[in-house]
Amino acid sequence: QPVLTQSPSASASLGASVKLTCTLSSGHSSYAIAWHQQQPEKGPRFLMKVNSDGSHIKGDGIPDRFSGSSSGAERYLSISSLQSEDEADYYCQTWSTDINWVFGGGTKVTVL
Amino acid sequence: EVQLVESGGGLVKPGGSPRLSCVTSGFRFSSYAMSWVRQAPGKGLEWVSGISGSGSTYYADSVKGRVTISRDNSKNTVYLQMNSLRPEDTAVYYCAKDLGPWEPDAFDIWGQGTMVAVSS
């Protein structure tokens, strides 16, 4: 069963960029993942699905500032032109018929 | 517009058996897997249980044997029957829809959540 590893925290200045990483455990580098955003005191929101080839499908209304990419077992979420409302927890998720559904531990993004 | 609306949470005594409901609208419900995900206070997201469009069920080890997921395609509703609740089951419970039909996929729509607090 795959494990998703995320750094606990990240920070960047208002207007800057930040790149979050979600690492798939050994043997699972072909898995697609999804990124979800959870703003304080709110429920999660789907941002995008990122495939192993780096292609991605965004959720409705997700700004162009958010983009996804892949390299090997790593999946990335890049946020450019950071806004105050981007301060949130970001979770990655994967799935399959074998493992069902799995979440990473989440990364807390602070906008300085 | 796709919507998921959970209900059934509240204050429950240890050992209690609440049933959570998630009423959906705006998509072909019977074609999509649905899941329940929980979040304990101050913690991350934890997948609890899922059910395919055809009714196959899946459970996390942490709840296996204590919860039952089901769906009523005529009512566009998914349920989570919880039994033998423990204080560590205290969490906000979210309903979530799969992005694509038939096969397991990312969650693309989330409900607003319903809080279950287990305490005597």
Tab-separated table of C-alpha atoms in Angstrom:
chain	number	residue	atom	x	y	z
A	1	GLN	CA	0.000	0.000	0.000
A	2	PRO	CA	1.459	3.393	-0.946
A	3	VAL	CA	2.332	6.042	1.584
A	4	LEU	CA	2.245	9.734	0.707
A	5	THR	CA	4.831	11.975	2.371
A	6	GLN	CA	4.441	15.740	2.653
A	7	SER	CA	6.515	18.351	4.468
A	8	PRO	CA	4.591	19.692	7.471
A	9	SER	CA	4.989	23.342	6.579
A	10	ALA	CA	5.993	25.849	3.914
A	11	SER	CA	6.009	29.601	3.741
A	12	ALA	CA	6.511	32.363	1.238
A	13	SER	CA	5.878	36.058	0.962
A	14	LEU	CA	2.745	37.638	-0.426
A	15	GLY	CA	3.072	37.726	-4.230
A	16	ALA	CA	5.854	35.142	-4.300
A	17	SER	CA	5.681	31.491	-5.354
A	18	VAL	CA	5.765	28.240	-3.430
A	19	LYS	CA	6.143	24.627	-4.577
A	20	LEU	CA	4.749	21.794	-2.464
A	21	THR	CA	5.896	18.198	-2.795
A	22	CYS	CA	4.057	14.928	-2.300
A	23	THR	CA	6.270	11.847	-2.464
A	24	LEU	CA	4.913	8.415	-3.282
A	25	SER	CA	6.516	5.491	-1.503
A	26	SER	CA	8.787	3.003	-3.276
A	27	GLY	CA	7.088	0.961	-5.973
A	28	HIS	CA	4.234	3.391	-6.457
A	29	SER	CA	5.781	6.049	-8.673
A	30	SER	CA	3.200	5.505	-11.433
A	31	TYR	CA	0.265	6.541	-9.277
A	32	ALA	CA	-1.727	9.662	-9.973
A	33	ILE	CA	-2.501	11.936	-7.033
A	34	ALA	CA	-4.886	14.746	-6.250
A	35	TRP	CA	-4.284	17.994	-4.378
A	36	HIS	CA	-6.871	19.406	-1.997
A	37	GLN	CA	-6.879	22.760	-0.223
A	38	GLN	CA	-8.396	23.316	3.198
A	39	GLN	CA	-8.636	26.918	4.340
A	40	PRO	CA	-8.995	27.590	8.083
A	41	GLU	CA	-12.333	26.456	9.490
A	42	LYS	CA	-13.520	25.245	6.081
A	43	GLY	CA	-13.960	21.895	4.374
A	44	PRO	CA	-11.530	20.568	1.776
A	45	ARG	CA	-11.660	21.730	-1.837
A	46	PHE	CA	-10.365	19.765	-4.807
A	47	LEU	CA	-7.634	21.634	-6.664
A	48	MET	CA	-6.405	19.173	-9.276
A	49	LYS	CA	-5.500	15.636	-10.256
A	50	VAL	CA	-1.869	15.147	-11.305
A	51	ASN	CA	-0.842	12.148	-13.381
A	52	SER	CA	2.580	10.520	-13.424
A	53	ASP	CA	3.385	12.205	-16.755
A	54	GLY	CA	2.706	15.620	-15.223
A	55	SER	CA	-0.593	16.209	-16.965
A	56	HIS	CA	-3.268	17.545	-14.685
A	57	ILE	CA	-6.988	18.206	-14.483
A	58	LYS	CA	-8.109	21.158	-12.377
A	59	GLY	CA	-11.278	21.559	-10.425
A	60	ASP	CA	-13.877	24.108	-11.419
A	61	GLY	CA	-12.842	27.686	-10.752
A	62	ILE	CA	-9.288	26.936	-9.692
A	63	PRO	CA	-7.112	29.919	-10.680
A	64	ASP	CA	-4.276	29.624	-13.183
A	65	ARG	CA	-1.909	30.467	-10.313
A	66	PHE	CA	-2.211	26.834	-9.261
A	67	SER	CA	-0.408	24.229	-11.358
A	68	GLY	CA	0.714	20.636	-11.018
A	69	SER	CA	3.690	18.617	-12.229
A	70	SER	CA	5.490	15.300	-11.668
A	71	SER	CA	8.989	13.875	-11.534
A	72	GLY	CA	9.503	10.217	-10.733
A	73	ALA	CA	7.750	9.486	-7.462
A	74	GLU	CA	7.227	13.149	-6.660
A	75	ARG	CA	4.132	15.154	-7.401
A	76	TYR	CA	4.164	18.905	-7.119
A	77	LEU	CA	1.719	21.725	-6.513
A	78	SER	CA	2.997	25.142	-7.494
A	79	ILE	CA	1.278	28.311	-6.403
A	80	SER	CA	2.398	31.585	-7.945
A	81	SER	CA	1.507	35.159	-6.988
A	82	LEU	CA	0.614	34.032	-3.481
A	83	GLN	CA	-2.491	35.625	-2.037
A	84	SER	CA	-3.550	35.803	1.599
A	85	GLU	CA	-6.384	33.377	0.873
A	86	ASP	CA	-3.848	30.757	-0.196
A	87	GLU	CA	-2.869	30.357	3.455
A	88	ALA	CA	-4.255	26.899	4.090
A	89	ASP	CA	-3.501	23.237	4.580
A	90	TYR	CA	-2.788	21.287	1.412
A	91	TYR	CA	-3.318	17.533	1.238
A	92	CYS	CA	-2.347	15.053	-1.434
A	93	GLN	CA	-4.392	11.922	-2.037
A	94	THR	CA	-4.024	8.746	-4.050
A	95	TRP	CA	-6.236	5.745	-4.809
A	96	SER	CA	-6.537	2.404	-6.539
A	97	THR	CA	-8.697	-0.697	-6.476
A	98	ASP	CA	-6.094	-2.325	-4.198
A	99	ILE	CA	-5.496	0.424	-1.691
A	100	ASN	CA	-8.742	2.280	-1.780
A	101	TRP	CA	-7.980	5.914	-0.886
A	102	VAL	CA	-5.015	7.396	1.015
A	103	PHE	CA	-4.076	10.901	2.169
A	104	GLY	CA	-0.751	12.488	2.920
A	105	GLY	CA	-0.233	14.208	6.246
A	106	GLY	CA	-0.741	17.686	4.798
A	107	THR	CA	1.393	20.797	4.384
A	108	LYS	CA	0.500	24.016	6.146
A	109	VAL	CA	1.249	27.006	3.926
A	110	THR	CA	1.868	30.353	5.593
A	111	VAL	CA	1.819	33.568	3.587
A	112	LEU	CA	4.294	36.005	5.088
B	1	GLU	CA	-24.484	22.311	-9.680
B	2	VAL	CA	-23.116	19.278	-7.889
B	3	GLN	CA	-23.891	19.285	-4.173
B	4	LEU	CA	-23.289	16.960	-1.254
B	5	VAL	CA	-25.105	17.647	2.019
B	6	GLU	CA	-24.267	15.638	5.126
B	7	SER	CA	-26.407	15.213	8.212
B	8	GLY	CA	-26.734	12.972	11.242
B	9	GLY	CA	-23.872	14.179	13.390
B	10	GLY	CA	-24.074	15.401	16.964
B	11	LEU	CA	-23.100	14.485	20.500
B	12	VAL	CA	-23.027	10.726	20.960
B	13	LYS	CA	-22.244	8.645	24.043
B	14	PRO	CA	-19.467	6.058	23.853
B	15	GLY	CA	-20.869	2.904	22.360
B	16	GLY	CA	-23.485	4.877	20.429
B	17	SER	CA	-24.631	4.158	16.865
B	18	PRO	CA	-25.374	7.217	14.758
B	19	ARG	CA	-26.154	7.032	11.085
B	20	LEU	CA	-24.739	9.712	8.837
B	21	SER	CA	-26.433	10.632	5.569
B	22	CYS	CA	-25.132	12.421	2.500
B	23	VAL	CA	-27.763	13.634	0.074
B	24	THR	CA	-26.398	14.411	-3.369
B	25	SER	CA	-27.615	16.278	-6.426
B	26	GLY	CA	-26.414	17.477	-9.811
B	27	PHE	CA	-24.762	14.325	-11.166
B	28	ARG	CA	-25.534	10.732	-12.137
B	29	PHE	CA	-25.184	9.360	-8.625
B	30	SER	CA	-25.355	5.656	-9.480
B	31	SER	CA	-22.240	5.856	-11.664
B	32	TYR	CA	-19.847	7.231	-9.072
B	33	ALA	CA	-18.041	5.861	-6.074
B	34	MET	CA	-18.646	7.800	-2.877
B	35	SER	CA	-16.549	7.971	0.268
B	36	TRP	CA	-16.589	9.171	3.845
B	37	VAL	CA	-13.514	11.014	5.119
B	38	ARG	CA	-13.023	12.238	8.664
B	39	GLN	CA	-10.905	14.858	10.355
B	40	ALA	CA	-10.300	14.755	14.084
B	41	PRO	CA	-9.825	18.134	15.792
B	42	GLY	CA	-6.476	19.615	14.776
B	43	LYS	CA	-5.569	16.586	12.674
B	44	GLY	CA	-5.338	15.682	8.995
B	45	LEU	CA	-7.759	13.964	6.665
B	46	GLU	CA	-8.405	10.256	7.125
B	47	TRP	CA	-10.315	8.167	4.595
B	48	VAL	CA	-12.897	6.040	6.436
B	49	SER	CA	-14.967	4.117	3.916
B	50	GLY	CA	-15.955	4.013	0.265
B	51	ILE	CA	-18.611	2.416	-1.899
B	52	SER	CA	-18.517	1.884	-5.651
B	53	GLY	CA	-21.400	2.676	-7.953
B	54	SER	CA	-22.215	-1.034	-8.086
B	55	GLY	CA	-22.173	-1.329	-4.288
B	56	SER	CA	-18.754	-2.808	-3.506
B	57	THR	CA	-17.630	-1.560	-0.114
B	58	TYR	CA	-14.232	-0.644	1.315
B	59	TYR	CA	-13.142	0.227	4.845
B	60	ALA	CA	-10.115	1.641	6.604
B	61	ASP	CA	-8.584	-0.730	9.136
B	62	SER	CA	-9.326	1.783	11.915
B	63	VAL	CA	-13.074	1.363	11.503
B	64	LYS	CA	-13.458	-2.082	9.919
B	65	GLY	CA	-16.147	-4.054	11.707
B	66	ARG	CA	-17.629	-0.949	13.373
B	67	VAL	CA	-19.011	0.978	10.404
B	68	THR	CA	-21.129	0.063	7.409
B	69	ILE	CA	-21.378	2.148	4.270
B	70	SER	CA	-24.382	1.848	1.980
B	71	ARG	CA	-26.106	3.746	-0.776
B	72	ASP	CA	-29.620	4.208	-2.084
B	73	ASN	CA	-29.364	5.109	-5.752
B	74	SER	CA	-33.091	5.910	-5.889
B	75	LYS	CA	-32.551	8.626	-3.272
B	76	ASN	CA	-29.100	9.757	-4.465
B	77	THR	CA	-27.916	9.217	-0.912
B	78	VAL	CA	-24.962	7.511	0.759
B	79	TYR	CA	-25.009	6.460	4.405
B	80	LEU	CA	-22.485	5.633	7.089
B	81	GLN	CA	-23.802	3.501	9.935
B	82	MET	CA	-21.421	3.827	12.845
B	83	ASN	CA	-21.446	1.412	15.791
B	84	SER	CA	-19.581	1.051	19.079
B	85	LEU	CA	-18.286	4.591	18.887
B	86	ARG	CA	-15.199	5.561	20.847
B	87	PRO	CA	-13.923	9.007	21.895
B	88	GLU	CA	-11.243	8.729	19.205
B	89	ASP	CA	-13.993	8.653	16.565
B	90	THR	CA	-14.702	12.293	17.377
B	91	ALA	CA	-14.263	14.158	14.107
B	92	VAL	CA	-15.880	16.094	11.322
B	93	TYR	CA	-17.142	13.560	8.812
B	94	TYR	CA	-17.105	14.587	5.160
B	95	CYS	CA	-18.827	12.974	2.221
B	96	ALA	CA	-16.837	13.003	-1.023
B	97	LYS	CA	-17.524	12.108	-4.652
B	98	ASP	CA	-15.102	10.496	-7.067
B	99	LEU	CA	-13.950	12.537	-10.053
B	100	GLY	CA	-14.554	9.841	-12.640
B	101	PRO	CA	-17.227	7.170	-12.950
B	102	TRP	CA	-16.876	3.474	-12.195
B	103	GLU	CA	-13.149	3.235	-11.267
B	104	PRO	CA	-11.601	4.650	-8.046
B	105	ASP	CA	-10.455	8.191	-8.633
B	106	ALA	CA	-9.633	11.485	-6.960
B	107	PHE	CA	-12.309	13.175	-4.861
B	108	ASP	CA	-13.551	16.196	-6.782
B	109	ILE	CA	-16.536	17.304	-4.710
B	110	TRP	CA	-16.736	17.529	-0.915
B	111	GLY	CA	-19.646	18.123	1.390
B	112	GLN	CA	-19.579	20.696	4.166
B	113	GLY	CA	-19.115	18.045	6.843
B	114	THR	CA	-21.029	16.907	9.911
B	115	MET	CA	-19.473	16.853	13.365
B	116	VAL	CA	-19.624	13.716	15.491
B	117	ALA	CA	-18.522	14.201	19.096
B	118	VAL	CA	-18.232	11.091	21.250
B	119	SER	CA	-18.397	11.892	24.932
B	120	SER	CA	-20.223	10.769	28.055
